Amino acid sequence: VVILAMAYLCFQILKRNDFSDFLLVLLIFTIYGTVGIRVARDGIYWYSASIYYLWAFLPFLLAIYLEKRDEKQKILIGMCCFAASFSQEQMAIFCVSFFIGKALFDKKVNGTFNWHHKISVSLSIIGAAIEILAPGNFVRAATAQTEQTNSFLVQFWGNISDLADKICGHDNIIFMSVLTLAVFCVLSEIIRQKWLITGACLAGILFLRFSLLNESIKNVYDIIFIPWFIISICLIFFFLCVRKKYSLVCLMISAFASQIPMLIVNYRPERTQLMFELAIRFICVYIVMHTFVQKSICSYISCATLLCISVVNLAVIFSGYKENDEINQVNRGELYKNSEAILQGGEYTEYH
C-alpha cells in the first residue's frame, strides 16, 4: 500500500501535459523494479527497516504533491514536512536541505519568500532538530567514539571509499546501469550526432552486462566506476540547471546530503543508501520521459533496457525468496514438531 501510494504521488508530481500517462506509470514501476537485491532486502522487504527508511518518503512526497497542486494548504504541507524530517536522521537532513534549497531557488526566481516556504522550512528544521538532538543519538555517538581505533581523518577517508563502493561499486552495478542510461539520454539532448550517442549507449550497456561475467572487464569497471559516477552526476546536474528544474536540482543535492551522516559512522548497511537511490531514480524517470517526448532514439533504448533490467531483477529476487520460503516452511514444521514434543514431556530433537 505504501509503495503504491508513493508511486501515485511520484506520478502526480512528474505528470506533464506532454508526457504519456501510461508510459510514465510504466516507467515509475519499472524503475522501482531496478532496486538491487542488497538494498531491497535490507531496506524494503525487511518490515522494520522499511518503516524506518522507506515509509519516511511518503510524507515528503505528499508535501511536494500538495505544494504543486495547491500552495494554499500551508498548514498541511508544513505538517508533512515535520513528519518527514521527524522520522529518521538521514531523512531529516534530506528534508531540510531540500526545502531550504527550494526556498532559495524560488526566491531567486520570484524575488521573495512565499509563506508556504517559510512554514515548510521552519517545521522541517524543527522536526529535524528534535530527531537529531534525541538523547539516544548522543549515547550511540559516545559508544562509537570509544570503539574507534583510527584517527578521524583515516576513518573519514575509509568511510568515503566504503560508501562509494556501496553506492556505485560492482555489487550495485544495476544502479549504475540506470544512471548510465539517464546520462545517455542527457547526451542525446546535448550532442547532435544521435547515432554516435546511440552507439555509445549500446556499448555502455554491453560493458556493464559483461562486467558481471568477465573478470577482466570487472577489473576495468573497478578502476573507472568512481570517475564514471562523478561525470554522470555532473552531466545530470548541468542538464537540470540549464532547464531550470530547480526542484530536481534540490532533490539531487538532498540525496547527497542524506549520505553525509554515513561518513562519520562506523556502520553503513545497504538500507542507508535507499533514499539516495530512490531520489536519483526519480530524477532519471524525469530525464527519460523528457527525452522520450523529444523522440530521442536513446530514450527508446533506455525504456526498453530499463524494462528488461527490471523484469530480470524482480524475477531473480522473487525466485530467491520462493526457494527460501520452501526452506522456511520445513524449518517451521520442525520447530512445531519439537515444540509439541516438549509440551508433552519429550525431548528436543536437533534438526540438521
Tab-separated table of C-alpha atoms in Angstrom:
chain	number	residue	atom	x	y	z
A	1	VAL	CA	0.000	0.000	0.000
A	2	VAL	CA	2.781	2.414	0.943
A	3	ILE	CA	4.706	1.666	-2.253
A	4	LEU	CA	1.567	2.128	-4.362
A	5	ALA	CA	0.871	5.438	-2.603
A	6	MET	CA	4.440	6.568	-3.277
A	7	ALA	CA	4.129	5.541	-6.930
A	8	TYR	CA	0.887	7.533	-7.236
A	9	LEU	CA	2.488	10.635	-5.702
A	10	CYS	CA	5.521	10.291	-7.990
A	11	PHE	CA	3.146	10.084	-10.960
A	12	GLN	CA	1.251	13.206	-9.890
A	13	ILE	CA	4.468	15.153	-9.238
A	14	LEU	CA	6.113	14.236	-12.549
A	15	LYS	CA	2.924	14.429	-14.632
A	16	ARG	CA	3.047	16.853	-17.565
A	17	ASN	CA	0.653	17.561	-20.414
A	18	ASP	CA	3.158	16.321	-22.985
A	19	PHE	CA	4.006	13.155	-21.009
A	20	SER	CA	2.206	9.919	-21.777
A	21	ASP	CA	0.418	8.876	-18.577
A	22	PHE	CA	0.730	5.184	-19.425
A	23	LEU	CA	4.449	5.403	-20.158
A	24	LEU	CA	5.072	7.465	-17.019
A	25	VAL	CA	3.279	4.900	-14.815
A	26	LEU	CA	5.115	2.053	-16.539
A	27	LEU	CA	8.463	3.786	-16.094
A	28	ILE	CA	7.845	4.509	-12.395
A	29	PHE	CA	7.116	0.856	-11.656
A	30	THR	CA	9.971	-0.216	-13.924
A	31	ILE	CA	12.418	1.993	-12.044
A	32	TYR	CA	11.189	0.555	-8.747
A	33	GLY	CA	11.919	-2.895	-10.135
A	34	THR	CA	15.556	-1.933	-10.702
A	35	VAL	CA	16.313	-1.591	-6.985
A	36	GLY	CA	19.068	-4.136	-6.392
A	37	ILE	CA	18.629	-7.145	-4.134
A	38	ARG	CA	21.056	-5.884	-1.472
A	39	VAL	CA	19.219	-2.583	-0.960
A	40	ALA	CA	15.745	-4.087	-1.461
A	41	ARG	CA	16.392	-6.918	1.007
A	42	ASP	CA	17.849	-4.609	3.648
A	43	GLY	CA	15.564	-1.580	3.254
A	44	ILE	CA	12.276	-2.602	1.596
A	45	TYR	CA	11.448	-6.266	2.299
A	46	TRP	CA	12.585	-6.107	5.919
A	47	TYR	CA	9.492	-4.703	7.650
A	48	SER	CA	11.088	-2.694	10.447
A	49	ALA	CA	13.730	-1.186	8.147
A	50	SER	CA	11.067	-0.396	5.560
A	51	ILE	CA	9.046	1.569	8.112
A	52	TYR	CA	12.138	3.490	9.148
A	53	TYR	CA	13.744	4.162	5.758
A	54	LEU	CA	11.055	3.758	3.084
A	55	TRP	CA	7.861	4.985	4.712
A	56	ALA	CA	9.543	8.279	5.596
A	57	PHE	CA	9.388	9.161	1.902
A	58	LEU	CA	5.595	9.177	1.951
A	59	PRO	CA	5.030	12.469	3.872
A	60	PHE	CA	7.914	14.045	1.929
A	61	LEU	CA	6.328	13.198	-1.437
A	62	LEU	CA	2.924	14.252	-0.123
A	63	ALA	CA	4.320	17.672	0.815
A	64	ILE	CA	5.716	18.172	-2.707
A	65	TYR	CA	2.456	16.977	-4.267
A	66	LEU	CA	0.324	19.326	-2.145
A	67	GLU	CA	2.672	22.208	-2.902
A	68	LYS	CA	2.344	21.539	-6.633
A	69	ARG	CA	-1.438	21.175	-6.507
A	70	ASP	CA	-2.387	23.928	-4.060
A	71	GLU	CA	0.129	26.110	-2.256
A	72	LYS	CA	-2.683	27.480	-0.046
A	73	GLN	CA	-2.637	24.311	2.050
A	74	LYS	CA	0.272	25.712	4.055
A	75	ILE	CA	-0.538	24.004	7.359
A	76	LEU	CA	-0.965	20.541	5.820
A	77	ILE	CA	2.256	20.964	3.802
A	78	GLY	CA	4.077	22.038	6.963
A	79	MET	CA	2.751	19.025	8.886
A	80	CYS	CA	4.031	16.704	6.143
A	81	CYS	CA	7.447	18.411	6.254
A	82	PHE	CA	7.577	17.968	10.033
A	83	ALA	CA	6.502	14.313	9.830
A	84	ALA	CA	9.130	13.516	7.195
A	85	SER	CA	12.034	15.260	8.940
A	86	PHE	CA	10.999	13.855	12.342
A	87	SER	CA	11.013	10.265	11.036
A	88	GLN	CA	14.728	9.465	10.716
A	89	GLU	CA	18.120	11.221	10.893
A	90	GLN	CA	19.038	10.867	7.223
A	91	MET	CA	15.547	11.893	6.158
A	92	ALA	CA	15.808	14.898	8.466
A	93	ILE	CA	18.891	16.159	6.625
A	94	PHE	CA	17.280	15.234	3.303
A	95	CYS	CA	14.124	17.265	4.019
A	96	VAL	CA	15.841	20.305	5.485
A	97	SER	CA	18.313	20.607	2.609
A	98	PHE	CA	15.536	20.126	0.028
A	99	PHE	CA	13.107	22.695	1.403
A	100	ILE	CA	15.812	25.258	2.158
A	101	GLY	CA	17.230	24.819	-1.344
A	102	LYS	CA	13.793	25.068	-2.939
A	103	ALA	CA	13.004	28.213	-0.966
A	104	LEU	CA	16.294	29.814	-2.071
A	105	PHE	CA	15.751	28.913	-5.726
A	106	ASP	CA	12.175	30.234	-5.625
A	107	LYS	CA	13.428	33.464	-4.048
A	108	LYS	CA	15.919	33.790	-6.891
A	109	VAL	CA	13.117	33.358	-9.437
A	110	ASN	CA	10.304	35.292	-7.715
A	111	GLY	CA	12.361	37.704	-5.631
A	112	THR	CA	10.675	36.850	-2.336
A	113	PHE	CA	9.967	34.014	0.101
A	114	ASN	CA	6.409	32.696	-0.004
A	115	TRP	CA	4.564	31.865	3.201
A	116	HIS	CA	4.412	28.172	2.420
A	117	HIS	CA	8.216	28.150	2.098
A	118	LYS	CA	8.617	29.758	5.499
A	119	ILE	CA	6.294	27.197	7.078
A	120	SER	CA	7.797	24.167	5.319
A	121	VAL	CA	11.378	25.207	6.112
A	122	SER	CA	10.600	26.088	9.743
A	123	LEU	CA	8.697	22.883	10.514
A	124	SER	CA	11.200	20.670	8.717
A	125	ILE	CA	14.012	22.270	10.763
A	126	ILE	CA	12.053	21.787	13.993
A	127	GLY	CA	11.340	18.148	13.167
A	128	ALA	CA	14.959	17.539	12.199
A	129	ALA	CA	16.251	19.195	15.362
A	130	ILE	CA	14.032	17.019	17.582
A	131	GLU	CA	15.113	13.890	15.693
A	132	ILE	CA	18.857	14.606	15.551
A	133	LEU	CA	19.152	16.003	19.097
A	134	ALA	CA	17.432	12.993	20.670
A	135	PRO	CA	19.461	11.700	23.679
A	136	GLY	CA	19.870	8.249	22.155
A	137	ASN	CA	21.908	9.670	19.284
A	138	PHE	CA	24.470	11.121	21.702
A	139	VAL	CA	24.714	7.799	23.537
A	140	ARG	CA	25.380	5.954	20.271
A	141	ALA	CA	27.904	8.612	19.217
A	142	ALA	CA	29.793	8.278	22.511
A	143	THR	CA	29.819	4.474	22.205
A	144	ALA	CA	31.096	4.650	18.628
A	145	GLN	CA	33.830	7.096	19.655
A	146	THR	CA	35.151	4.748	22.338
A	147	GLU	CA	35.277	1.886	19.824
A	148	GLN	CA	37.084	3.919	17.169
A	149	THR	CA	40.766	2.997	16.880
A	150	ASN	CA	41.883	5.122	13.896
A	151	SER	CA	42.167	8.888	13.690
A	152	PHE	CA	39.152	10.848	12.440
A	153	LEU	CA	40.748	11.614	9.046
A	154	VAL	CA	41.732	7.986	8.439
A	155	GLN	CA	38.252	6.855	9.454
A	156	PHE	CA	36.631	9.563	7.300
A	157	TRP	CA	38.616	8.612	4.187
A	158	GLY	CA	37.860	4.936	4.730
A	159	ASN	CA	34.162	5.757	5.068
A	160	ILE	CA	34.196	7.692	1.772
A	161	SER	CA	35.782	4.739	-0.004
A	162	ASP	CA	33.344	2.260	1.527
A	163	LEU	CA	30.302	4.445	0.786
A	164	ALA	CA	31.394	4.974	-2.829
A	165	ASP	CA	31.804	1.236	-3.266
A	166	LYS	CA	28.335	0.546	-1.828
A	167	ILE	CA	26.605	3.159	-3.990
A	168	CYS	CA	28.311	2.698	-7.346
A	169	GLY	CA	30.623	-0.289	-6.981
A	170	HIS	CA	30.301	-3.578	-8.814
A	171	ASP	CA	27.840	-5.017	-6.291
A	172	ASN	CA	25.427	-2.184	-7.130
A	173	ILE	CA	26.000	-2.223	-10.879
A	174	ILE	CA	22.262	-2.209	-11.527
A	175	PHE	CA	22.045	1.327	-10.077
A	176	MET	CA	24.931	2.437	-12.275
A	177	SER	CA	23.109	0.948	-15.261
A	178	VAL	CA	20.067	3.143	-14.551
A	179	LEU	CA	22.277	6.196	-14.074
A	180	THR	CA	24.205	5.469	-17.273
A	181	LEU	CA	21.025	5.172	-19.339
A	182	ALA	CA	19.826	8.524	-17.999
A	183	VAL	CA	23.180	10.096	-18.870
A	184	PHE	CA	22.970	8.856	-22.464
A	185	CYS	CA	19.533	10.467	-22.676
A	186	VAL	CA	21.105	13.723	-21.459
A	187	LEU	CA	23.911	13.452	-24.026
A	188	SER	CA	21.367	12.865	-26.779
A	189	GLU	CA	19.986	16.318	-25.925
A	190	ILE	CA	23.399	17.990	-25.925
A	191	ILE	CA	25.171	16.301	-28.849
A	192	ARG	CA	23.617	16.353	-32.294
A	193	GLN	CA	25.172	13.113	-33.572
A	194	LYS	CA	22.296	10.889	-32.451
A	195	TRP	CA	23.704	7.696	-33.918
A	196	LEU	CA	27.026	8.279	-32.165
A	197	ILE	CA	25.242	8.592	-28.818
A	198	THR	CA	23.094	5.562	-29.613
A	199	GLY	CA	26.212	3.502	-30.333
A	200	ALA	CA	27.834	4.729	-27.109
A	201	CYS	CA	24.642	3.861	-25.209
A	202	LEU	CA	24.646	0.303	-26.551
A	203	ALA	CA	28.370	-0.039	-25.866
A	204	GLY	CA	27.861	1.132	-22.271
A	205	ILE	CA	25.042	-1.363	-21.730
A	206	LEU	CA	27.131	-4.216	-23.117
A	207	PHE	CA	30.120	-3.196	-20.975
A	208	LEU	CA	28.006	-3.245	-17.800
A	209	ARG	CA	26.453	-6.555	-18.809
A	210	PHE	CA	29.750	-8.314	-19.490
A	211	SER	CA	31.407	-6.882	-16.375
A	212	LEU	CA	29.136	-9.300	-14.482
A	213	LEU	CA	30.552	-12.253	-16.423
A	214	ASN	CA	34.152	-11.459	-17.266
A	215	GLU	CA	36.752	-10.914	-14.543
A	216	SER	CA	38.976	-8.695	-16.746
A	217	ILE	CA	36.092	-6.356	-17.596
A	218	LYS	CA	35.110	-6.326	-13.925
A	219	ASN	CA	38.622	-5.140	-13.044
A	220	VAL	CA	38.297	-2.294	-15.568
A	221	TYR	CA	34.969	-1.316	-14.021
A	222	ASP	CA	36.517	-1.283	-10.544
A	223	ILE	CA	39.009	1.325	-11.807
A	224	ILE	CA	36.636	3.641	-13.664
A	225	PHE	CA	33.406	3.460	-11.662
A	226	ILE	CA	34.109	6.487	-9.422
A	227	PRO	CA	35.076	8.871	-12.301
A	228	TRP	CA	32.142	7.452	-14.269
A	229	PHE	CA	29.785	8.183	-11.378
A	230	ILE	CA	31.110	11.738	-10.853
A	231	ILE	CA	30.874	12.624	-14.557
A	232	SER	CA	27.358	11.163	-14.744
A	233	ILE	CA	26.144	13.175	-11.757
A	234	CYS	CA	27.726	16.389	-13.091
A	235	LEU	CA	26.088	15.932	-16.511
A	236	ILE	CA	22.667	15.336	-14.964
A	237	PHE	CA	23.124	18.327	-12.632
A	238	PHE	CA	24.067	20.530	-15.607
A	239	PHE	CA	21.066	19.237	-17.583
A	240	LEU	CA	18.641	20.101	-14.766
A	241	CYS	CA	20.154	23.548	-14.182
A	242	VAL	CA	20.009	24.502	-17.864
A	243	ARG	CA	16.324	23.535	-17.989
A	244	LYS	CA	15.678	25.350	-14.694
A	245	LYS	CA	14.312	22.264	-12.987
A	246	TYR	CA	15.289	23.641	-9.604
A	247	SER	CA	13.147	21.230	-7.590
A	248	LEU	CA	15.018	18.304	-9.128
A	249	VAL	CA	18.338	20.099	-8.544
A	250	CYS	CA	17.383	20.399	-4.859
A	251	LEU	CA	16.389	16.744	-4.839
A	252	MET	CA	19.818	15.744	-6.137
A	253	ILE	CA	21.599	17.922	-3.577
A	254	SER	CA	19.405	16.479	-0.815
A	255	ALA	CA	20.180	12.936	-1.948
A	256	PHE	CA	23.891	13.561	-1.417
A	257	ALA	CA	23.223	15.438	1.841
A	258	SER	CA	21.421	12.359	3.180
A	259	GLN	CA	24.673	10.394	2.904
A	260	ILE	CA	26.744	12.859	4.959
A	261	PRO	CA	25.976	11.105	8.284
A	262	MET	CA	27.303	7.868	6.779
A	263	LEU	CA	30.753	9.458	6.514
A	264	ILE	CA	31.145	9.762	10.277
A	265	VAL	CA	29.685	6.462	11.497
A	266	ASN	CA	31.239	3.009	11.607
A	267	TYR	CA	28.189	1.058	10.443
A	268	ARG	CA	26.716	1.552	6.950
A	269	PRO	CA	24.182	-1.137	5.985
A	270	GLU	CA	22.776	-1.052	2.456
A	271	ARG	CA	19.435	0.334	3.652
A	272	THR	CA	21.097	3.664	4.462
A	273	GLN	CA	21.543	4.368	0.745
A	274	LEU	CA	17.880	3.672	-0.068
A	275	MET	CA	16.721	7.303	-0.051
A	276	PHE	CA	19.730	8.332	-2.138
A	277	GLU	CA	18.951	5.706	-4.775
A	278	LEU	CA	15.221	6.452	-4.836
A	279	ALA	CA	15.831	10.188	-5.269
A	280	ILE	CA	18.290	9.670	-8.133
A	281	ARG	CA	15.928	7.169	-9.762
A	282	PHE	CA	13.114	9.742	-9.517
A	283	ILE	CA	15.302	12.200	-11.439
A	284	CYS	CA	16.176	9.520	-14.003
A	285	VAL	CA	12.467	8.937	-14.671
A	286	TYR	CA	12.037	12.630	-15.494
A	287	ILE	CA	15.075	12.637	-17.795
A	288	VAL	CA	13.961	9.572	-19.752
A	289	MET	CA	10.412	10.933	-20.072
A	290	HIS	CA	11.683	14.339	-21.195
A	291	THR	CA	13.876	12.879	-23.930
A	292	PHE	CA	11.094	10.467	-24.916
A	293	VAL	CA	8.896	13.472	-25.713
A	294	GLN	CA	11.746	14.772	-27.911
A	295	LYS	CA	11.533	11.434	-29.810
A	296	SER	CA	15.136	10.604	-28.971
A	297	ILE	CA	16.161	7.094	-30.005
A	298	CYS	CA	18.249	6.911	-26.812
A	299	SER	CA	15.085	7.298	-24.750
A	300	TYR	CA	13.504	4.365	-26.611
A	301	ILE	CA	16.568	2.227	-25.950
A	302	SER	CA	16.639	3.359	-22.308
A	303	CYS	CA	12.968	2.496	-21.735
A	304	ALA	CA	13.359	-0.948	-23.300
A	305	THR	CA	16.591	-1.652	-21.404
A	306	LEU	CA	15.164	-0.485	-18.077
A	307	LEU	CA	12.151	-2.726	-18.576
A	308	CYS	CA	14.412	-5.724	-19.273
A	309	ILE	CA	16.609	-4.956	-16.243
A	310	SER	CA	13.536	-4.588	-14.037
A	311	VAL	CA	11.920	-7.849	-15.172
A	312	VAL	CA	15.133	-9.857	-14.783
A	313	ASN	CA	15.965	-8.278	-11.423
A	314	LEU	CA	12.493	-8.901	-9.975
A	315	ALA	CA	12.462	-12.460	-11.357
A	316	VAL	CA	15.793	-13.226	-9.655
A	317	ILE	CA	14.643	-11.660	-6.375
A	318	PHE	CA	11.301	-13.437	-6.255
A	319	SER	CA	12.753	-16.797	-7.302
A	320	GLY	CA	15.296	-16.497	-4.494
A	321	TYR	CA	12.615	-15.665	-1.944
A	322	LYS	CA	10.489	-18.553	-3.231
A	323	GLU	CA	13.349	-21.001	-2.637
A	324	ASN	CA	13.940	-19.552	0.815
A	325	ASP	CA	10.240	-19.831	1.632
A	326	GLU	CA	10.320	-23.586	0.970
A	327	ILE	CA	13.251	-23.927	3.387
A	328	ASN	CA	11.462	-21.762	5.948
A	329	GLN	CA	8.361	-23.955	5.715
A	330	VAL	CA	10.477	-27.032	6.534
A	331	ASN	CA	12.107	-25.186	9.435
A	332	ARG	CA	8.722	-24.091	10.797
A	333	GLY	CA	7.483	-27.679	10.577
A	334	GLU	CA	10.459	-28.977	12.557
A	335	LEU	CA	10.076	-26.249	15.169
A	336	TYR	CA	6.381	-27.048	15.520
A	337	LYS	CA	7.102	-30.792	15.973
A	338	ASN	CA	9.737	-30.094	18.624
A	339	SER	CA	7.514	-27.616	20.475
A	340	GLU	CA	4.728	-30.213	20.591
A	341	ALA	CA	7.159	-32.877	21.803
A	342	ILE	CA	8.483	-30.618	24.578
A	343	LEU	CA	4.943	-29.697	25.681
A	344	GLN	CA	4.154	-33.424	26.007
A	345	GLY	CA	7.250	-34.041	28.130
A	346	GLY	CA	9.501	-35.282	25.363
A	347	GLU	CA	12.966	-34.124	24.343
A	348	TYR	CA	14.115	-31.668	21.712
A	349	THR	CA	15.380	-33.342	18.533
A	350	GLU	CA	18.225	-31.482	16.876
A	351	TYR	CA	17.489	-30.772	13.199
A	352	HIS	CA	20.215	-30.520	10.562
